[in-house]
Amino acid sequence: MSALLALCSSLLWGTSDFVAGLKAKTIPAAAVVGWSQLVGFLTLCVVVVVRGNPLTASGWQGWAIAAGVAGAVALWAFYGALSTGTMSVVAPVASLGAAVPVLLGVATGDAPSVIAWVGMGVAVLGTVLASGPEIRAGLHVRPVLLACVAAVGFGTVLFCMDRGARVSLVSTLWGMRLTSLVLYAAVAAVRRSTGGVGRRDWPTLVFVGLADLGANAFFVAASTQGLVSVAAVLGSLYPVVTILLARAFLAERLKPIQNVGVALALAGVVAIATG
């Protein structure tokens, strides 16, 4: 059951990323993030009320704010990269965020295993092989850079969520999305624009918001019902879903060396999760 739940989280994450990337081709990436986060936030408000979570415990607030800021930047960069670059390259690069909690953990006294360090080296090599041919071919480097920004942001979110969840997972998730919403609301107020979102955009935005929140829920359930290491490995496979959808619906095809790079990047992420 734990493995099935973790695979469901990967399926939802990968699918929501693909759909969000497509939507970001028609409306600004910031609008996709802001409105989909609103959906997730309202859903979490219902969860908080139903579960009777008082949100009064101390210790999670700072981590939630940090995760919200990092997540807001990461999602904007990621959706922007997906909408302007090759999804089959962008998704594995962004997944390198799995290495960030390891490095931050070292800074706070953790001692990662050898396989985690090897995984980081393999993942970096895979990223170079996957993105290098596109850059040398004269394609814009911006999507790759945005994917790297997203990786750092996602990794920071994972680290902060881990610390905040030690007090209250639901409260930390709620605070994270509230922080993101405040940031995007401020940007919308300054720019005097809500992103040009129309009635036809709402079904997609609702799906992205619910799928992202559902993926988090499945992953937490998998982690609590079985081995965390197994859940981490299977949950880290979400880029595979995005790649398969990009090949099926966008006819994306990579060069042989890029396919090797993508495989190495994914293998490195799995090794990091295992370690």
Tab-separated table of C-alpha atoms in Angstrom:
chain	number	residue	atom	x	y	z
A	1	MET	CA	0.000	0.000	0.000
A	2	SER	CA	2.845	2.392	0.854
A	3	ALA	CA	4.467	1.846	-2.548
A	4	LEU	CA	1.156	2.368	-4.336
A	5	LEU	CA	0.533	5.646	-2.480
A	6	ALA	CA	4.038	6.893	-3.316
A	7	LEU	CA	3.536	6.036	-6.986
A	8	CYS	CA	0.229	7.926	-6.910
A	9	SER	CA	2.078	10.973	-5.586
A	10	SER	CA	4.544	10.748	-8.487
A	11	LEU	CA	1.688	10.395	-10.973
A	12	LEU	CA	-0.116	13.459	-9.626
A	13	TRP	CA	3.034	15.581	-9.343
A	14	GLY	CA	4.221	14.715	-12.823
A	15	THR	CA	0.804	15.258	-14.386
A	16	SER	CA	0.165	18.563	-12.621
A	17	ASP	CA	3.609	19.809	-13.693
A	18	PHE	CA	2.897	18.927	-17.327
A	19	VAL	CA	-0.558	20.537	-17.288
A	20	ALA	CA	0.760	23.643	-15.506
A	21	GLY	CA	3.581	23.966	-18.033
A	22	LEU	CA	1.098	23.867	-20.886
A	23	LYS	CA	-1.151	26.447	-19.206
A	24	ALA	CA	1.847	28.727	-18.649
A	25	LYS	CA	2.186	28.954	-22.437
A	26	THR	CA	-1.121	30.855	-22.600
A	27	ILE	CA	-1.143	32.848	-19.335
A	28	PRO	CA	1.785	34.070	-17.169
A	29	ALA	CA	3.497	31.429	-15.036
A	30	ALA	CA	2.931	33.626	-11.970
A	31	ALA	CA	-0.818	33.510	-12.603
A	32	VAL	CA	-0.763	29.716	-12.859
A	33	VAL	CA	1.071	29.476	-9.546
A	34	GLY	CA	-0.972	32.109	-7.725
A	35	TRP	CA	-4.427	30.872	-8.660
A	36	SER	CA	-3.611	27.177	-8.306
A	37	GLN	CA	-2.095	27.873	-4.882
A	38	LEU	CA	-5.325	29.626	-3.924
A	39	VAL	CA	-7.212	26.415	-4.724
A	40	GLY	CA	-4.823	24.413	-2.557
A	41	PHE	CA	-5.030	26.934	0.264
A	42	LEU	CA	-8.838	26.949	0.355
A	43	THR	CA	-8.833	23.148	0.371
A	44	LEU	CA	-6.394	23.122	3.280
A	45	CYS	CA	-8.610	25.576	5.155
A	46	VAL	CA	-11.409	23.023	4.933
A	47	VAL	CA	-9.050	20.297	6.186
A	48	VAL	CA	-7.974	22.460	9.119
A	49	VAL	CA	-11.587	23.161	10.091
A	50	VAL	CA	-12.708	19.532	9.733
A	51	ARG	CA	-9.740	18.149	11.674
A	52	GLY	CA	-9.981	20.860	14.293
A	53	ASN	CA	-6.309	21.796	13.863
A	54	PRO	CA	-5.938	24.964	15.964
A	55	LEU	CA	-2.828	26.322	14.193
A	56	THR	CA	-1.742	27.598	17.604
A	57	ALA	CA	1.255	25.348	18.216
A	58	SER	CA	4.547	27.219	18.134
A	59	GLY	CA	7.586	26.324	16.075
A	60	TRP	CA	6.158	25.752	12.580
A	61	GLN	CA	5.487	29.360	11.576
A	62	GLY	CA	9.030	30.348	10.594
A	63	TRP	CA	9.545	27.183	8.570
A	64	ALA	CA	6.189	27.680	6.842
A	65	ILE	CA	7.062	31.247	5.837
A	66	ALA	CA	10.474	30.183	4.523
A	67	ALA	CA	8.898	27.286	2.602
A	68	GLY	CA	6.228	29.607	1.192
A	69	VAL	CA	8.764	32.112	-0.134
A	70	ALA	CA	10.981	29.387	-1.603
A	71	GLY	CA	8.008	27.532	-3.055
A	72	ALA	CA	6.556	30.657	-4.671
A	73	VAL	CA	9.825	31.387	-6.465
A	74	ALA	CA	10.418	27.722	-7.338
A	75	LEU	CA	7.001	27.159	-8.916
A	76	TRP	CA	7.184	30.404	-10.899
A	77	ALA	CA	10.613	29.417	-12.240
A	78	PHE	CA	9.573	25.813	-12.894
A	79	TYR	CA	6.362	26.589	-14.768
A	80	GLY	CA	8.188	29.271	-16.728
A	81	ALA	CA	10.881	26.762	-17.670
A	82	LEU	CA	8.334	24.111	-18.663
A	83	SER	CA	6.443	26.588	-20.850
A	84	THR	CA	9.510	27.846	-22.727
A	85	GLY	CA	11.902	24.903	-22.742
A	86	THR	CA	11.976	21.185	-23.464
A	87	MET	CA	9.954	19.540	-20.705
A	88	SER	CA	11.935	16.316	-20.975
A	89	VAL	CA	15.050	18.279	-19.969
A	90	VAL	CA	13.524	20.789	-17.561
A	91	ALA	CA	11.757	18.239	-15.340
A	92	PRO	CA	14.872	16.159	-14.466
A	93	VAL	CA	16.945	19.303	-13.867
A	94	ALA	CA	14.365	20.692	-11.443
A	95	SER	CA	14.200	17.356	-9.635
A	96	LEU	CA	17.815	17.879	-8.538
A	97	GLY	CA	16.300	19.844	-5.683
A	98	ALA	CA	16.425	16.533	-3.800
A	99	ALA	CA	20.110	17.263	-3.190
A	100	VAL	CA	19.467	20.572	-1.413
A	101	PRO	CA	18.051	19.082	1.832
A	102	VAL	CA	21.090	16.806	1.947
A	103	LEU	CA	23.479	19.765	1.712
A	104	LEU	CA	21.468	21.825	4.190
A	105	GLY	CA	21.379	18.803	6.470
A	106	VAL	CA	25.186	18.629	6.378
A	107	ALA	CA	25.314	22.289	7.402
A	108	THR	CA	23.112	21.498	10.407
A	109	GLY	CA	24.998	18.401	11.500
A	110	ASP	CA	23.590	15.545	9.403
A	111	ALA	CA	25.876	12.864	7.950
A	112	PRO	CA	24.557	11.654	4.535
A	113	SER	CA	25.498	8.194	3.328
A	114	VAL	CA	28.002	7.540	0.576
A	115	ILE	CA	25.199	6.632	-1.844
A	116	ALA	CA	23.673	10.097	-1.357
A	117	TRP	CA	26.951	11.796	-2.295
A	118	VAL	CA	27.399	9.498	-5.294
A	119	GLY	CA	23.809	10.222	-6.306
A	120	MET	CA	24.459	13.972	-6.306
A	121	GLY	CA	27.499	13.540	-8.535
A	122	VAL	CA	25.608	11.307	-10.965
A	123	ALA	CA	22.647	13.695	-11.030
A	124	VAL	CA	24.850	16.695	-11.829
A	125	LEU	CA	26.574	14.760	-14.617
A	126	GLY	CA	23.187	13.777	-16.008
A	127	THR	CA	22.043	17.390	-15.972
A	128	VAL	CA	25.077	18.505	-17.954
A	129	LEU	CA	24.540	15.768	-20.540
A	130	ALA	CA	20.802	16.453	-20.815
A	131	SER	CA	20.978	20.237	-21.137
A	132	GLY	CA	24.359	20.678	-22.821
A	133	PRO	CA	23.302	19.811	-26.408
A	134	GLU	CA	20.410	22.286	-26.293
A	135	ILE	CA	22.644	25.111	-25.131
A	136	ARG	CA	25.330	24.307	-27.715
A	137	ALA	CA	22.652	24.168	-30.408
A	138	GLY	CA	21.913	27.825	-29.751
A	139	LEU	CA	18.640	27.321	-27.898
A	140	HIS	CA	17.973	29.797	-25.107
A	141	VAL	CA	19.698	28.994	-21.830
A	142	ARG	CA	16.905	30.643	-19.808
A	143	PRO	CA	14.745	27.494	-19.334
A	144	VAL	CA	17.718	25.572	-17.955
A	145	LEU	CA	18.624	28.414	-15.591
A	146	LEU	CA	14.995	28.671	-14.437
A	147	ALA	CA	14.966	24.906	-13.834
A	148	CYS	CA	18.096	25.286	-11.677
A	149	VAL	CA	16.397	28.062	-9.691
A	150	ALA	CA	13.385	25.787	-9.279
A	151	ALA	CA	15.624	22.968	-8.054
A	152	VAL	CA	17.135	25.144	-5.327
A	153	GLY	CA	13.677	26.385	-4.356
A	154	PHE	CA	12.091	22.932	-4.262
A	155	GLY	CA	14.958	21.581	-2.204
A	156	THR	CA	14.641	24.440	0.272
A	157	VAL	CA	10.913	23.733	0.550
A	158	LEU	CA	11.608	20.073	1.331
A	159	PHE	CA	14.072	21.029	4.064
A	160	CYS	CA	11.748	23.601	5.638
A	161	MET	CA	8.739	21.294	5.387
A	162	ASP	CA	10.678	18.550	7.159
A	163	ARG	CA	11.497	20.895	10.036
A	164	GLY	CA	8.011	22.384	10.244
A	165	ALA	CA	6.294	18.981	10.007
A	166	ARG	CA	8.032	17.935	13.207
A	167	VAL	CA	5.573	20.276	14.910
A	168	SER	CA	2.558	20.062	12.561
A	169	LEU	CA	2.473	19.014	8.913
A	170	VAL	CA	-0.994	20.424	8.150
A	171	SER	CA	-0.177	23.746	9.814
A	172	THR	CA	3.099	24.028	7.912
A	173	LEU	CA	1.401	23.270	4.589
A	174	TRP	CA	-1.314	25.816	5.387
A	175	GLY	CA	1.183	28.489	6.362
A	176	MET	CA	3.326	27.778	3.315
A	177	ARG	CA	0.461	28.314	0.895
A	178	LEU	CA	-0.761	31.393	2.772
A	179	THR	CA	2.706	32.917	2.453
A	180	SER	CA	2.825	32.157	-1.274
A	181	LEU	CA	-0.614	33.702	-1.755
A	182	VAL	CA	0.384	36.891	0.080
A	183	LEU	CA	3.457	37.227	-2.125
A	184	TYR	CA	1.542	36.724	-5.363
A	185	ALA	CA	-1.262	39.016	-4.198
A	186	ALA	CA	1.336	41.710	-3.553
A	187	VAL	CA	2.810	41.224	-7.025
A	188	ALA	CA	-0.676	41.371	-8.581
A	189	ALA	CA	-1.436	44.584	-6.685
A	190	VAL	CA	1.806	46.236	-7.799
A	191	ARG	CA	1.326	45.172	-11.415
A	192	ARG	CA	-2.425	45.808	-11.252
A	193	SER	CA	-3.076	42.527	-13.015
A	194	THR	CA	-4.425	39.118	-12.088
A	195	GLY	CA	-2.742	37.434	-15.018
A	196	GLY	CA	-5.575	37.646	-17.510
A	197	VAL	CA	-7.204	34.484	-16.178
A	198	GLY	CA	-10.528	33.735	-17.821
A	199	ARG	CA	-13.383	31.331	-17.189
A	200	ARG	CA	-11.865	28.744	-19.515
A	201	ASP	CA	-8.646	28.680	-17.476
A	202	TRP	CA	-10.270	27.752	-14.178
A	203	PRO	CA	-10.753	23.993	-14.704
A	204	THR	CA	-7.038	23.625	-15.421
A	205	LEU	CA	-5.992	25.810	-12.490
A	206	VAL	CA	-8.275	23.908	-10.121
A	207	PHE	CA	-6.831	20.610	-11.347
A	208	VAL	CA	-3.243	21.812	-10.866
A	209	GLY	CA	-3.972	23.072	-7.364
A	210	LEU	CA	-5.786	19.922	-6.237
A	211	ALA	CA	-3.319	17.560	-7.934
A	212	ASP	CA	-0.341	19.224	-6.262
A	213	LEU	CA	-2.038	19.100	-2.866
A	214	GLY	CA	-3.156	15.513	-3.461
A	215	ALA	CA	0.386	14.485	-4.356
A	216	ASN	CA	1.608	15.893	-1.050
A	217	ALA	CA	-1.127	14.012	0.795
A	218	PHE	CA	-0.316	10.710	-0.939
A	219	PHE	CA	3.389	11.129	-0.215
A	220	VAL	CA	2.805	11.858	3.471
A	221	ALA	CA	0.469	8.854	3.713
A	222	ALA	CA	3.079	6.647	2.019
A	223	SER	CA	5.780	7.875	4.410
A	224	THR	CA	3.695	7.172	7.497
A	225	GLN	CA	2.373	3.761	6.415
A	226	GLY	CA	5.640	2.240	5.227
A	227	LEU	CA	9.347	2.801	4.882
A	228	VAL	CA	10.210	6.455	4.314
A	229	SER	CA	13.113	5.416	2.079
A	230	VAL	CA	10.782	3.523	-0.265
A	231	ALA	CA	8.312	6.414	-0.379
A	232	ALA	CA	11.123	8.883	-1.079
A	233	VAL	CA	12.472	6.837	-3.984
A	234	LEU	CA	9.106	6.205	-5.625
A	235	GLY	CA	7.948	9.769	-4.976
A	236	SER	CA	11.053	11.133	-6.704
A	237	LEU	CA	10.051	9.500	-10.005
A	238	TYR	CA	7.547	12.246	-10.932
A	239	PRO	CA	9.772	13.658	-13.740
A	240	VAL	CA	9.282	10.355	-15.590
A	241	VAL	CA	5.542	11.096	-15.801
A	242	THR	CA	6.187	14.591	-17.165
A	243	ILE	CA	8.648	13.219	-19.729
A	244	LEU	CA	6.231	10.532	-20.930
A	245	LEU	CA	3.391	13.045	-21.259
A	246	ALA	CA	5.654	15.447	-23.172
A	247	ARG	CA	6.596	12.679	-25.583
A	248	ALA	CA	3.006	11.535	-26.020
A	249	PHE	CA	1.321	14.922	-26.441
A	250	LEU	CA	4.110	17.254	-27.577
A	251	ALA	CA	6.164	14.744	-29.578
A	252	GLU	CA	9.346	15.766	-27.745
A	253	ARG	CA	12.369	13.767	-28.828
A	254	LEU	CA	15.849	14.006	-27.322
A	255	LYS	CA	19.259	13.186	-28.726
A	256	PRO	CA	20.790	9.886	-27.534
A	257	ILE	CA	23.240	11.678	-25.238
A	258	GLN	CA	20.357	13.647	-23.734
A	259	ASN	CA	18.424	10.451	-23.059
A	260	VAL	CA	21.485	9.159	-21.216
A	261	GLY	CA	21.673	12.407	-19.282
A	262	VAL	CA	17.999	12.268	-18.291
A	263	ALA	CA	18.405	8.657	-17.144
A	264	LEU	CA	21.490	9.558	-15.083
A	265	ALA	CA	19.776	12.584	-13.543
A	266	LEU	CA	16.787	10.473	-12.499
A	267	ALA	CA	19.050	7.698	-11.208
A	268	GLY	CA	20.976	10.256	-9.190
A	269	VAL	CA	17.776	11.633	-7.652
A	270	VAL	CA	16.670	8.106	-6.722
A	271	ALA	CA	20.097	7.475	-5.153
A	272	ILE	CA	19.826	10.709	-3.155
A	273	ALA	CA	16.376	9.710	-1.923
A	274	THR	CA	17.663	6.244	-1.024
A	275	GLY	CA	20.674	7.632	0.803
